[in-house]
Tab-separated table of C-alpha atoms in Angstrom:
chain	number	residue	atom	x	y	z
A	80	MET	CA	-16.570	-7.559	19.290
A	81	GLY	CA	-12.991	-8.753	18.780
A	82	MET	CA	-12.085	-12.405	18.463
A	83	PHE	CA	-9.314	-13.882	20.569
A	84	PHE	CA	-9.038	-17.174	18.720
A	85	LYS	CA	-9.913	-18.377	15.241
A	86	PRO	CA	-8.660	-21.174	12.943
A	87	ALA	CA	-5.284	-20.331	11.451
A	88	GLU	CA	-5.074	-20.204	7.659
A	89	LEU	CA	-2.497	-22.731	6.445
A	90	GLN	CA	-2.098	-20.791	3.205
A	91	PRO	CA	-2.626	-17.137	4.110
A	92	ARG	CA	-3.770	-14.876	1.282
A	93	GLU	CA	-1.525	-12.110	0.058
A	94	VAL	CA	-1.077	-9.750	-2.865
A	95	LYS	CA	1.923	-8.216	-4.602
A	96	PRO	CA	2.029	-5.190	-6.880
A	97	PHE	CA	4.283	-7.176	-9.237
A	98	ASP	CA	6.136	-10.492	-9.155
A	99	ALA	CA	9.580	-9.101	-8.308
A	100	PHE	CA	8.367	-7.160	-5.269
A	101	PRO	CA	10.302	-8.652	-2.329
A	102	VAL	CA	7.365	-9.228	0.053
A	103	GLY	CA	3.667	-10.059	-0.054
A	104	LEU	CA	1.050	-7.830	1.547
A	105	PRO	CA	-1.065	-10.023	3.849
A	106	ALA	CA	-4.843	-10.282	3.945
A	107	GLY	CA	-6.133	-9.373	7.385
A	108	GLY	CA	-3.087	-7.175	7.866
A	109	VAL	CA	-2.042	-3.550	7.612
A	110	SER	CA	0.907	-2.373	5.511
A	111	GLY	CA	2.562	1.035	5.819
A	112	ILE	CA	4.242	2.211	2.610
A	113	VAL	CA	6.211	5.453	2.283
A	114	PHE	CA	7.061	6.801	-1.167
A	115	ALA	CA	10.114	9.014	-1.616
A	116	ASP	CA	8.965	10.185	-5.073
A	117	GLN	CA	5.750	10.338	-7.072
A	118	LEU	CA	6.795	7.766	-9.673
A	119	SER	CA	7.252	5.041	-7.047
A	120	GLU	CA	3.842	5.952	-5.605
A	121	GLU	CA	2.003	5.737	-8.922
A	122	ILE	CA	3.733	2.530	-10.031
A	123	PHE	CA	3.053	0.733	-6.747
A	124	ILE	CA	-0.569	1.824	-6.361
A	125	HIS	CA	-1.656	1.313	-9.975
A	126	HIS	CA	0.048	-2.075	-10.259
A	127	ILE	CA	-1.224	-3.475	-6.961
A	128	ILE	CA	-4.745	-2.419	-7.883
A	129	ALA	CA	-4.432	-3.935	-11.368
A	130	SER	CA	-3.018	-7.203	-9.992
A	131	THR	CA	-5.950	-7.583	-7.580
A	132	LEU	CA	-8.975	-6.469	-9.612
A	133	SER	CA	-9.581	-9.840	-11.255
A	134	ASN	CA	-9.770	-11.612	-7.866
A	135	SER	CA	-11.585	-9.228	-5.523
A	136	SER	CA	-13.033	-5.784	-5.046
A	137	VAL	CA	-10.567	-2.920	-4.688
A	138	TYR	CA	-11.171	0.354	-2.851
A	139	HIS	CA	-9.034	3.439	-3.475
A	140	ILE	CA	-9.470	6.008	-0.719
A	141	GLY	CA	-8.028	9.478	-1.213
A	142	PRO	CA	-7.406	12.338	-1.108
A	143	GLY	CA	-5.637	11.562	-4.331
A	144	SER	CA	-6.748	10.159	-7.649
A	145	LEU	CA	-6.002	7.288	-9.995
A	146	SER	CA	-5.366	7.356	-13.730
A	147	ILE	CA	-8.059	5.264	-15.375
A	148	ARG	CA	-6.103	5.588	-18.628
A	149	VAL	CA	-3.132	3.833	-17.019
A	150	LEU	CA	-5.311	1.173	-15.379
A	151	GLU	CA	-6.876	0.357	-18.762
A	152	LYS	CA	-3.379	-0.550	-19.972
A	153	LEU	CA	-2.791	-2.822	-16.989
A	154	THR	CA	-6.076	-4.718	-16.633
A	155	GLU	CA	-8.950	-5.871	-18.800
A	156	SER	CA	-11.666	-4.484	-16.539
A	157	ALA	CA	-11.891	-2.002	-13.687
A	158	SER	CA	-15.482	-2.907	-12.824
A	159	ASN	CA	-14.468	-4.070	-9.324
A	160	LEU	CA	-12.800	-0.740	-8.496
A	161	TYR	CA	-14.435	1.756	-6.128
A	162	ALA	CA	-13.019	5.164	-5.259
A	163	GLY	CA	-13.758	7.894	-2.749
A	164	ASN	CA	-12.149	10.465	-0.490
A	165	THR	CA	-11.924	10.741	3.284
A	166	TYR	CA	-10.544	13.677	5.231
A	167	THR	CA	-11.078	12.755	8.875
A	168	ALA	CA	-10.432	9.692	11.005
A	169	GLU	CA	-14.174	9.307	11.516
A	170	GLU	CA	-14.819	9.292	7.748
A	171	LEU	CA	-12.081	6.730	7.217
A	172	MET	CA	-13.468	4.354	9.819
A	173	SER	CA	-16.965	4.725	8.366
A	174	ALA	CA	-15.594	3.908	4.920
A	175	LEU	CA	-13.776	0.807	6.180
A	176	ARG	CA	-16.974	-0.468	7.752
A	177	LEU	CA	-18.661	-0.294	4.319
A	178	VAL	CA	-16.110	-2.155	2.188
A	179	GLU	CA	-16.611	-5.797	1.255
A	180	GLU	CA	-14.782	-8.519	3.132
A	181	ASP	CA	-11.562	-9.920	1.609
A	182	SER	CA	-10.967	-6.734	-0.394
A	183	LEU	CA	-7.881	-4.668	-1.133
A	184	VAL	CA	-8.114	-1.190	0.384
A	185	VAL	CA	-5.516	1.452	-0.495
A	186	VAL	CA	-5.561	4.630	1.605
A	187	ARG	CA	-3.467	7.465	0.200
A	188	ARG	CA	-1.875	10.201	2.296
A	189	PHE	CA	-2.967	8.504	5.502
A	190	PRO	CA	-0.951	10.752	7.879
A	191	LEU	CA	-2.736	13.854	6.524
A	192	ILE	CA	-6.177	12.675	7.693
A	193	SER	CA	-7.309	14.916	10.541
A	194	ASN	CA	-7.965	13.708	14.090
A	195	LEU	CA	-5.737	10.664	13.716
A	196	SER	CA	-4.755	8.959	16.948
A	197	ALA	CA	-3.186	5.736	18.117
A	198	GLY	CA	-6.740	4.523	18.675
A	199	THR	CA	-7.518	5.097	14.985
A	200	VAL	CA	-4.548	2.966	13.968
A	201	ILE	CA	-5.655	0.169	16.304
A	202	GLU	CA	-9.198	0.305	14.910
A	203	THR	CA	-7.952	0.095	11.310
A	204	LYS	CA	-5.964	-2.984	12.275
A	205	ARG	CA	-8.993	-4.502	14.014
A	206	THR	CA	-11.195	-3.854	10.973
A	207	ALA	CA	-8.636	-5.345	8.575
A	208	ASP	CA	-8.408	-8.444	10.762
A	209	GLU	CA	-12.143	-8.931	11.203
A	210	LYS	CA	-13.008	-8.364	7.523
A	211	GLY	CA	-9.947	-10.058	5.988
A	212	LEU	CA	-8.870	-6.844	4.269
A	213	THR	CA	-5.534	-6.243	2.642
A	214	LEU	CA	-5.195	-2.710	3.990
A	215	VAL	CA	-2.427	-0.487	2.639
A	216	LEU	CA	-1.816	2.877	4.309
A	217	CYS	CA	0.403	5.078	2.138
A	218	HIS	CA	2.155	8.413	2.271
A	219	PRO	CA	4.294	10.378	-0.223
A	220	ALA	CA	6.984	11.933	1.948
A	221	LEU	CA	8.480	15.066	0.395
A	222	GLU	CA	10.998	15.083	3.245
A	223	LEU	CA	12.304	11.831	4.724
A	224	ASN	CA	15.105	11.303	7.205
A	225	GLU	CA	16.795	8.266	5.649
A	226	LEU	CA	19.076	7.971	8.685
A	227	ASP	CA	16.143	7.368	11.039
A	228	LEU	CA	13.505	5.410	9.145
A	229	PRO	CA	12.033	3.828	12.310
A	230	GLY	CA	11.530	7.324	13.694
A	231	GLU	CA	9.925	8.433	10.432
A	232	PHE	CA	7.426	5.564	10.553
A	233	LYS	CA	6.647	6.473	14.157
A	234	ARG	CA	6.017	10.065	13.102
A	235	LEU	CA	3.853	9.165	10.110
A	236	PHE	CA	1.923	6.112	11.324
A	237	LEU	CA	1.882	6.604	15.127
A	238	LEU	CA	2.007	2.883	16.004
A	239	PRO	CA	4.321	1.215	13.472
A	240	GLU	CA	4.717	-1.751	15.828
A	241	ILE	CA	1.177	-2.909	14.982
A	242	PHE	CA	1.798	-2.951	11.213
A	243	ASP	CA	2.483	-6.218	9.392
A	244	LEU	CA	4.659	-4.606	6.721
A	245	LEU	CA	6.694	-1.392	6.659
A	246	ALA	CA	8.588	-0.337	3.540
A	247	VAL	CA	10.051	2.702	1.797
A	248	LEU	CA	10.003	2.900	-2.017
A	249	ARG	CA	12.113	5.079	-4.314
A	250	THR	CA	12.778	5.143	-8.056
A	251	ASN	CA	15.772	6.256	-10.047
A	252	SER	CA	16.683	6.259	-13.719
A	253	TYR	CA	19.868	6.185	-15.780
A	254	ARG	CA	20.038	6.420	-19.547
A	255	GLY	CA	16.391	5.560	-19.957
A	256	HIS	CA	16.367	2.582	-17.592
A	257	TYR	CA	14.446	2.583	-14.318
A	258	ARG	CA	14.867	0.818	-10.993
A	259	MET	CA	12.787	0.724	-7.843
A	260	ASN	CA	14.731	0.667	-4.599
A	261	VAL	CA	12.799	-0.880	-1.709
A	262	THR	CA	13.815	-0.727	1.948
A	263	VAL	CA	11.883	-3.261	4.030
A	264	LEU	CA	11.824	-2.615	7.781
A	265	ARG	CA	9.159	-5.067	8.883
A	266	THR	CA	7.486	-8.038	7.195
A	267	PRO	CA	5.192	-10.992	7.820
A	268	ALA	CA	7.174	-13.848	9.361
A	269	GLU	CA	7.634	-15.822	6.134
A	270	TYR	CA	9.412	-12.845	4.528
A	271	VAL	CA	11.700	-11.910	7.412
A	272	ALA	CA	14.770	-12.749	5.307
A	273	SER	CA	13.709	-9.916	2.963
A	274	ILE	CA	14.315	-7.216	5.570
A	275	GLY	CA	16.820	-4.759	4.130
A	276	ASP	CA	17.412	-3.078	0.766
A	277	HIS	CA	16.358	-4.319	-2.668
A	278	SER	CA	16.910	-2.876	-6.147
A	279	ILE	CA	14.444	-4.016	-8.815
A	280	PRO	CA	14.504	-3.258	-12.578
A	281	ILE	CA	11.123	-1.790	-13.525
A	282	ASP	CA	11.382	-0.684	-17.169
A	283	SER	CA	8.265	-2.659	-18.129
A	284	LEU	CA	6.316	-1.285	-15.154
A	285	VAL	CA	7.118	2.311	-16.040
A	286	LYS	CA	6.037	2.123	-19.701
A	287	PRO	CA	2.300	2.712	-19.109
A	288	PHE	CA	3.169	6.013	-17.415
A	289	LEU	CA	5.551	7.220	-20.123
A	290	TYR	CA	3.545	6.760	-23.291
A	291	ARG	CA	0.079	8.013	-24.052
A	292	GLY	CA	-2.437	6.357	-26.294
């Protein structure tokens, strides 16, 4: 049963993949993140998981896998990490009902889950709200119309208007130095000034992916 009213949190919880990321991802909210290349996807997902593991449980829902070797370089312990795969909207909703409250949940390749509907998106939002989840729905877009990003979010996430955060991430490199370019289309109210384009140096964030051992 949904709740119409509840006490407002004066200091709402949020997480960031790294300090320089321009916005926080809110607890009780749903974020839609599109990756224009695999490096931006792996950096964002591995770092947001590593930054959260010491404070709460983290659930990684595929299809798609994590590199435990990389996570071991980013965090002291991955004991609070749980992973699994879902392939249908029904499986995803069942999985969300099982996760602990106040957790971070990262769902990869969300638009590829079968039987998705606007109702599924609304139910994920309801579940995130009721359980205090930081829910991140992601997609690596091999083709992305940069001239119509609102239309792309509509195509990929069905109801982008219900999301708390919408962003597109890309990486580029020049002479061995890396940057992450972030386009923010929608944010929680306290970050509304961050709507637009950001370019962030990420050399230190890339290192765990470049060197083995």
